[in-house]
CSV table of C-alpha atoms in Angstrom, one decimal:
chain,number,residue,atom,x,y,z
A,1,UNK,CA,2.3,-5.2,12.1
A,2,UNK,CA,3.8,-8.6,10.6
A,3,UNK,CA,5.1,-9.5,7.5
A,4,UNK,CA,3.0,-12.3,5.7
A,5,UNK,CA,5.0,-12.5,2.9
A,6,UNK,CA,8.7,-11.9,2.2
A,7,UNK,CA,9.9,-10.7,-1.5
A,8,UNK,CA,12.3,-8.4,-3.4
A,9,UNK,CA,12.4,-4.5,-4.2
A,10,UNK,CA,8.9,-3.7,-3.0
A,11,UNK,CA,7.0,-3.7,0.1
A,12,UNK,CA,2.9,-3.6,-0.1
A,13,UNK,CA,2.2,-2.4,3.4
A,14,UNK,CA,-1.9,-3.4,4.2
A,15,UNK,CA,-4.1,-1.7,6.4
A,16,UNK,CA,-7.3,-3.7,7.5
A,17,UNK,CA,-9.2,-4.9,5.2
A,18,UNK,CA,-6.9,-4.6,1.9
A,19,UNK,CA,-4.5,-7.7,3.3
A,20,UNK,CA,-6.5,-10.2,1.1
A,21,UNK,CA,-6.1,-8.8,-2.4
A,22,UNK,CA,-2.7,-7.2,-1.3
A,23,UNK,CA,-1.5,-10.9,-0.6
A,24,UNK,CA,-2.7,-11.8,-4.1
A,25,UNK,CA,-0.6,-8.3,-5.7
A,26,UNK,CA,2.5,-9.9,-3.7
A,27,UNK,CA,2.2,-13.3,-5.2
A,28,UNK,CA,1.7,-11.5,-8.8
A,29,UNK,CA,4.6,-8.8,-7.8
A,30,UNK,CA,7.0,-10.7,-6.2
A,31,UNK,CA,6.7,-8.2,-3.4
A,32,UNK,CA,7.1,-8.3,0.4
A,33,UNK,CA,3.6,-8.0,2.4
A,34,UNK,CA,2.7,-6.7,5.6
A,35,UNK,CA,-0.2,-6.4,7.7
A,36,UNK,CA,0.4,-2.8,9.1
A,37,UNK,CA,-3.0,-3.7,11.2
A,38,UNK,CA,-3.4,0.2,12.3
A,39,UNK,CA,-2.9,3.5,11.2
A,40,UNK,CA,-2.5,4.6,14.6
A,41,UNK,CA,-0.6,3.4,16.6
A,42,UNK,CA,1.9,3.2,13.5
A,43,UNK,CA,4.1,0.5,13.4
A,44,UNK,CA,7.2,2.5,12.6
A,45,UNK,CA,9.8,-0.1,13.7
A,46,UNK,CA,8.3,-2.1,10.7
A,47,UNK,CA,8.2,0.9,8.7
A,48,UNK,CA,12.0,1.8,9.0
A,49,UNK,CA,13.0,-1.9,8.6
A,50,UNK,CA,10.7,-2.3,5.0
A,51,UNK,CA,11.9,1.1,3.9
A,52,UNK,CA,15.8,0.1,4.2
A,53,UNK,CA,15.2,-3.2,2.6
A,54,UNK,CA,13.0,-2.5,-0.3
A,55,UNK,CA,13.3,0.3,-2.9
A,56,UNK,CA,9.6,1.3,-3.3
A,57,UNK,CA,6.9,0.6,-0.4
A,58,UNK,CA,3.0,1.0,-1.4
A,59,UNK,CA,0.4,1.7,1.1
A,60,UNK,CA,-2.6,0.1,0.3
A,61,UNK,CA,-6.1,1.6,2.5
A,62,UNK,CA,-9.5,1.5,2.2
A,63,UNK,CA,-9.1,5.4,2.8
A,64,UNK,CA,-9.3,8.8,1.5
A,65,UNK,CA,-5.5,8.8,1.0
A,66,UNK,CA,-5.4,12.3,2.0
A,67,UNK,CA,-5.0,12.2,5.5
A,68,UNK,CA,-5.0,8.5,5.7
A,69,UNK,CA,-2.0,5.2,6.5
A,70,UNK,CA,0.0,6.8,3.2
A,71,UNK,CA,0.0,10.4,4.5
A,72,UNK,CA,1.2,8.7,8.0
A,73,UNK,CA,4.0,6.5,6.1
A,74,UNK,CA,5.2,9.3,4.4
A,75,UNK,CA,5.5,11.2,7.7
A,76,UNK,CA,7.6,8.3,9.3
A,77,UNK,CA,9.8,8.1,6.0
A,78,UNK,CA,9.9,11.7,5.9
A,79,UNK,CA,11.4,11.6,9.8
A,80,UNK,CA,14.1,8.7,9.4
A,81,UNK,CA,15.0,10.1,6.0
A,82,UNK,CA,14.8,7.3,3.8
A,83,UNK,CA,15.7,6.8,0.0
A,84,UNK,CA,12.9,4.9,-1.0
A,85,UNK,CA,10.2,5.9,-3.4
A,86,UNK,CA,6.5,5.4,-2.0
A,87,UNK,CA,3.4,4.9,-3.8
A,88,UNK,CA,-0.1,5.4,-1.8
A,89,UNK,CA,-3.5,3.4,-3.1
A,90,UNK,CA,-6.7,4.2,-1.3
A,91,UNK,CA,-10.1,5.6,-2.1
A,92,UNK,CA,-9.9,8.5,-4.4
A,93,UNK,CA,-11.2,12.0,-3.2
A,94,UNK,CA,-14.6,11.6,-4.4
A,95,UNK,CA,-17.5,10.3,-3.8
A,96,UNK,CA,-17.8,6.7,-4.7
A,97,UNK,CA,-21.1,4.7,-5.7
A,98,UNK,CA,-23.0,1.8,-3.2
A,99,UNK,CA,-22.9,-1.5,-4.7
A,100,UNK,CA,-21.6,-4.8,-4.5
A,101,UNK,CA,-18.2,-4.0,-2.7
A,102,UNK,CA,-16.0,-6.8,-4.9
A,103,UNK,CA,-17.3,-4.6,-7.8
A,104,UNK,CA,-16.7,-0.9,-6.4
A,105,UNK,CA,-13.2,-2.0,-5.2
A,106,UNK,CA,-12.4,-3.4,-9.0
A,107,UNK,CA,-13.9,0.2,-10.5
A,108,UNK,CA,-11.2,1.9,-8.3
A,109,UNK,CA,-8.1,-0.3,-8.8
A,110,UNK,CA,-8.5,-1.7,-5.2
A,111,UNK,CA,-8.7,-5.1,-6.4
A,112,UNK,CA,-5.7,-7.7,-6.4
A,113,UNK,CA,-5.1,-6.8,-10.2
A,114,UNK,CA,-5.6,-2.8,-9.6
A,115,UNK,CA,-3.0,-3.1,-7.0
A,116,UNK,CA,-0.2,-4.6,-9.4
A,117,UNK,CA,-1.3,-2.7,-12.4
A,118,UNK,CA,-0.8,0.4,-9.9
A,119,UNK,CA,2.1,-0.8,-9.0
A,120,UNK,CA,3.9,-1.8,-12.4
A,121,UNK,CA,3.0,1.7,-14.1
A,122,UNK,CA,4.9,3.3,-11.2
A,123,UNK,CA,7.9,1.0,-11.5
A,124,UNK,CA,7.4,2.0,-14.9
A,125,UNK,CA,7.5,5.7,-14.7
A,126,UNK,CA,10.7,5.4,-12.7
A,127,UNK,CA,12.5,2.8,-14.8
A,128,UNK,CA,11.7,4.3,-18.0
């Protein structure tokens, strides 16, 4: 993986296809952003170095997120034992209408502005 953006207390870590709109959430968050590239091989050096530098990473996937990058994140936190929240966006366990794929990702908060909305209610919930 490589960093394509460097910011402040949170890390958007992008797998494939989400790099666009989670470049976009960075700019609007202020927030690091890296290209994680693959969910396997995991890019756990990277992971380690975001998670002691940042106070909440967010794994952003195209993905059921069970089973997916966030359950694979939270398995490399989990081993190095680090303090920092994480929040995982991805597809939600359903089934989830064909159509025009800009649209679909808007109607699940996969979008730029779903990202940072996503984002912002969790700092939220743990800042309130």
């Amino acid at each position: 993986g490589q960093v394509c953006r460097i910011g402040t207390d949170i890390a958007l870590l992008a797998f494939g296809s989400m790099v666009p709109p989670a470049l976009v959430a960075g700019e609007a968050l202020g927030a690091t952003v890296a290209n994680m590239r693959f969910v396997k091989p995991l890019d756990v050096a990277l992971i380690n170095q975001l998670a002691a530098s940042h106070k909440l990473l967010v794994t952003i996937e195209e993905n059921s997120i069970i089973g997916g990058a966030g359950s694979e994140v939270a398995r490399a936190l989990e081993d190095i034992g680090a303090s920092c929240e994480l929040l995982r966006i991805g597809l939600p366990d359903q089934f989830v209408d064909h159509g025009d794929a800009a649209q679909l990702l808007k109607s699940i908060a996969l979008d730029s502005e779903g990202i940072v909305s996503q984002v912002r209610a969790r700092e939220a919930a743990y800042s309130g």
